[in-house]
mmCIF file of C-alpha atoms and ligand atoms in Angstrom:
data_model
loop_
_atom_site.group_PDB
_atom_site.id
_atom_site.type_symbol
_atom_site.label_atom_id
_atom_site.label_comp_id
_atom_site.label_asym_id
_atom_site.label_seq_id
_atom_site.Cartn_x
_atom_site.Cartn_y
_atom_site.Cartn_z
ATOM 1 C CA MET L 1 -0.069 0.021 -0.028
ATOM 2 C CA LYS L 2 2.792 2.435 0.886
ATOM 3 C CA LYS L 3 4.599 1.555 -2.310
ATOM 4 C CA LEU L 4 1.559 2.313 -4.268
ATOM 5 C CA ILE L 5 1.102 5.732 -2.648
ATOM 6 C CA ILE L 6 4.743 6.541 -3.341
ATOM 7 C CA GLY L 7 4.383 5.350 -6.898
ATOM 8 C CA LEU L 8 1.387 7.547 -7.351
ATOM 9 C CA ALA L 9 3.152 10.536 -5.826
ATOM 10 C CA ILE L 10 6.038 10.089 -8.337
ATOM 11 C CA VAL L 11 3.659 9.907 -11.219
ATOM 12 C CA ILE L 12 1.782 13.015 -10.000
ATOM 13 C CA VAL L 13 4.955 15.046 -9.335
ATOM 14 C CA GLY L 14 6.616 13.691 -12.587
ATOM 15 C CA GLY L 15 3.537 14.527 -14.550
ATOM 16 C CA GLY L 16 3.274 17.943 -13.166
ATOM 17 C CA LEU L 17 6.882 18.667 -13.801
ATOM 18 C CA PHE L 18 6.404 17.347 -17.385
ATOM 19 C CA ILE L 19 3.468 19.701 -18.002
ATOM 20 C CA PHE L 20 5.274 22.527 -16.456
ATOM 21 C CA LEU L 21 8.293 22.037 -18.771
ATOM 22 C CA GLN L 22 5.990 21.740 -21.781
ATOM 23 C CA LYS L 23 4.230 24.998 -20.882
ATOM 24 C CA GLY L 24 7.552 26.660 -20.466
ATOM 25 C CA GLY L 25 8.765 25.567 -23.822
ATOM 26 C CA GLY L 26 5.442 26.515 -25.369
ATOM 27 C CA SER L 27 5.402 30.010 -24.122
ATOM 28 C CA GLY L 28 8.954 30.473 -25.288
ATOM 29 C CA ALA L 29 7.963 29.462 -28.802
ATOM 30 C CA ASN L 30 4.966 31.857 -28.708
ATOM 31 C CA GLU L 31 7.151 34.764 -27.802
ATOM 32 C CA THR L 32 9.427 34.205 -30.834
ATOM 33 C CA ALA L 33 6.375 33.881 -33.028
ATOM 34 C CA SER L 34 4.621 37.002 -31.683
ATOM 35 C CA THR L 35 7.668 39.270 -32.151
ATOM 36 C CA PRO L 36 7.457 39.416 -36.011
ATOM 37 C CA ALA L 37 3.583 39.756 -35.797
ATOM 38 C CA LEU L 38 4.007 42.781 -33.536
ATOM 39 C CA GLN L 39 6.465 44.306 -36.048
ATOM 40 C CA ASN L 40 3.987 43.643 -38.813
ATOM 41 C CA SER L 41 1.248 45.466 -37.048
ATOM 42 C CA ALA L 42 3.527 48.386 -36.368
ATOM 43 C CA THR L 43 4.771 48.670 -39.953
ATOM 44 C CA GLY L 44 1.451 47.702 -41.510
ATOM 45 C CA GLN L 45 0.627 46.122 -44.832
ATOM 46 C CA VAL L 46 1.202 48.327 -47.871
ATOM 47 C CA VAL L 47 -1.941 48.922 -49.957
ATOM 48 C CA GLU L 48 -1.348 50.401 -53.302
ATOM 49 C CA ILE L 49 -4.276 52.176 -55.041
ATOM 50 C CA ASP L 50 -4.357 53.580 -58.518
ATOM 51 C CA MET L 51 -6.915 56.331 -58.605
ATOM 52 C CA THR L 52 -8.332 58.464 -61.399
ATOM 53 C CA ALA L 53 -9.665 61.913 -60.623
ATOM 54 C CA LYS L 54 -11.985 63.604 -63.146
ATOM 55 C CA GLN L 55 -15.045 65.953 -63.251
ATOM 56 C CA TRP L 56 -16.510 65.164 -60.896
ATOM 57 C CA GLU L 57 -15.497 61.941 -59.294
ATOM 58 C CA PHE L 58 -12.759 59.728 -57.884
ATOM 59 C CA ILE L 59 -12.391 56.220 -59.280
ATOM 60 C CA PRO L 60 -12.475 54.221 -57.109
ATOM 61 C CA SER L 61 -14.685 56.304 -54.888
ATOM 62 C CA VAL L 62 -14.694 53.767 -51.952
ATOM 63 C CA ILE L 63 -11.403 52.516 -50.493
ATOM 64 C CA THR L 64 -11.383 49.796 -47.779
ATOM 65 C CA VAL L 65 -8.279 49.059 -45.817
ATOM 66 C CA ASN L 66 -7.364 47.530 -42.520
ATOM 67 C CA GLN L 67 -6.240 49.593 -39.510
ATOM 68 C CA GLY L 68 -2.474 49.929 -39.533
ATOM 69 C CA ASP L 69 -2.150 49.618 -43.335
ATOM 70 C CA LEU L 70 0.201 51.956 -45.141
ATOM 71 C CA VAL L 71 -2.050 53.353 -47.869
ATOM 72 C CA ARG L 72 -0.192 54.444 -50.956
ATOM 73 C CA ILE L 73 -2.366 56.207 -53.604
ATOM 74 C CA THR L 74 -1.279 57.216 -57.022
ATOM 75 C CA ALA L 75 -3.816 59.648 -58.327
ATOM 76 C CA THR L 76 -4.038 60.964 -61.836
ATOM 77 C CA SER L 77 -6.381 63.741 -63.022
ATOM 78 C CA ILE L 78 -7.441 63.091 -66.544
ATOM 79 C CA ASP L 79 -9.042 66.504 -67.218
ATOM 80 C CA VAL L 80 -8.580 69.608 -65.220
ATOM 81 C CA PRO L 81 -6.663 70.290 -62.042
ATOM 82 C CA HIS L 82 -8.137 68.528 -58.991
ATOM 83 C CA GLY L 83 -7.185 68.019 -55.416
ATOM 84 C CA PHE L 84 -7.257 65.103 -53.087
ATOM 85 C CA ALA L 85 -7.843 66.053 -49.427
ATOM 86 C CA LEU L 86 -8.224 63.697 -46.422
ATOM 87 C CA PRO L 87 -7.913 65.921 -43.455
ATOM 88 C CA GLU L 88 -8.156 63.260 -40.827
ATOM 89 C CA PHE L 89 -4.846 61.795 -42.128
ATOM 90 C CA ASN L 90 -3.216 65.104 -42.969
ATOM 91 C CA VAL L 91 -3.446 64.532 -46.689
ATOM 92 C CA SER L 92 -3.798 67.388 -49.159
ATOM 93 C CA GLU L 93 -2.519 66.893 -52.634
ATOM 94 C CA TYR L 94 -2.709 68.971 -55.821
ATOM 95 C CA LEU L 95 -3.327 66.820 -58.851
ATOM 96 C CA PRO L 96 -2.254 68.480 -62.172
ATOM 97 C CA PRO L 97 -3.815 67.166 -65.323
ATOM 98 C CA GLY L 98 -2.162 64.121 -66.757
ATOM 99 C CA GLN L 99 0.478 63.832 -64.070
ATOM 100 C CA PRO L 100 0.355 60.880 -61.589
ATOM 101 C CA VAL L 101 0.911 62.020 -57.921
ATOM 102 C CA THR L 102 1.859 59.393 -55.334
ATOM 103 C CA PHE L 103 1.327 59.971 -51.659
ATOM 104 C CA GLU L 104 0.858 57.725 -48.645
ATOM 105 C CA PHE L 105 -0.439 57.719 -45.126
ATOM 106 C CA VAL L 106 -0.890 55.163 -42.362
ATOM 107 C CA ALA L 107 -4.476 54.287 -41.661
ATOM 108 C CA ASP L 108 -3.983 54.334 -37.899
ATOM 109 C CA LYS L 109 -7.546 54.813 -36.838
ATOM 110 C CA LYS L 110 -10.723 52.881 -37.550
ATOM 111 C CA GLY L 111 -13.742 54.601 -39.011
ATOM 112 C CA THR L 112 -15.336 55.973 -42.141
ATOM 113 C CA PHE L 113 -13.755 59.126 -43.604
ATOM 114 C CA THR L 114 -14.555 61.376 -46.532
ATOM 115 C CA PHE L 115 -11.958 62.455 -48.994
ATOM 116 C CA PHE L 116 -12.713 65.213 -51.453
ATOM 117 C CA CYS L 117 -11.433 67.453 -54.092
ATOM 118 C CA ASN L 118 -10.123 70.765 -52.733
ATOM 119 C CA VAL L 119 -9.276 72.505 -55.989
ATOM 120 C CA ALA L 120 -12.170 74.381 -57.721
ATOM 121 C CA CYS L 121 -12.801 72.244 -60.729
ATOM 122 C CA GLY L 122 -16.193 73.288 -62.066
ATOM 123 C CA GLN L 123 -19.939 72.859 -61.440
ATOM 124 C CA GLY L 124 -19.730 69.527 -59.657
ATOM 125 C CA HIS L 125 -16.693 70.340 -57.544
ATOM 126 C CA SER L 126 -18.526 70.206 -54.225
ATOM 127 C CA GLN L 127 -19.861 66.733 -54.968
ATOM 128 C CA MET L 128 -16.527 65.347 -55.903
ATOM 129 C CA ARG L 129 -15.730 63.079 -52.980
ATOM 130 C CA GLY L 130 -15.169 59.517 -51.917
ATOM 131 C CA THR L 131 -15.079 57.326 -48.850
ATOM 132 C CA LEU L 132 -12.195 55.684 -46.996
ATOM 133 C CA ILE L 133 -13.198 52.782 -44.698
ATOM 134 C CA VAL L 134 -10.652 51.770 -42.102
ATOM 135 C CA GLN L 135 -11.723 48.464 -40.489
HETATM 136 CU CU1 LIG N 201 -12.729 70.076 -57.437
#
């Protein structure tokens, strides 16, 4: 009977030690795995968008990205001078006709934001806008 109890105790202690060691190894592996993930979320994915600006719309007019993405837009006006303004992300660009303009920003906050033309471009100027969705 005594031997059985001692045997049981060894199994319990041994098993506990085994689980402890396994957990220790596991958390170590998780730490190494989470470090690059953390770096990824800090740098963000790069989202490249080719945009056309014309009287009186942006194409595409809706952009959806993920929070933390680096959004790089190359916008080209195909008629008259336009602008691209996205105040929440400190973006204000002048788009001369026929000349691609590349600019970028980090989508560091979630929400729905309006970008718009801020260069007087004719009758429909005030309706020339689009939507940025950061999810
Ligand atoms: Cu305009």
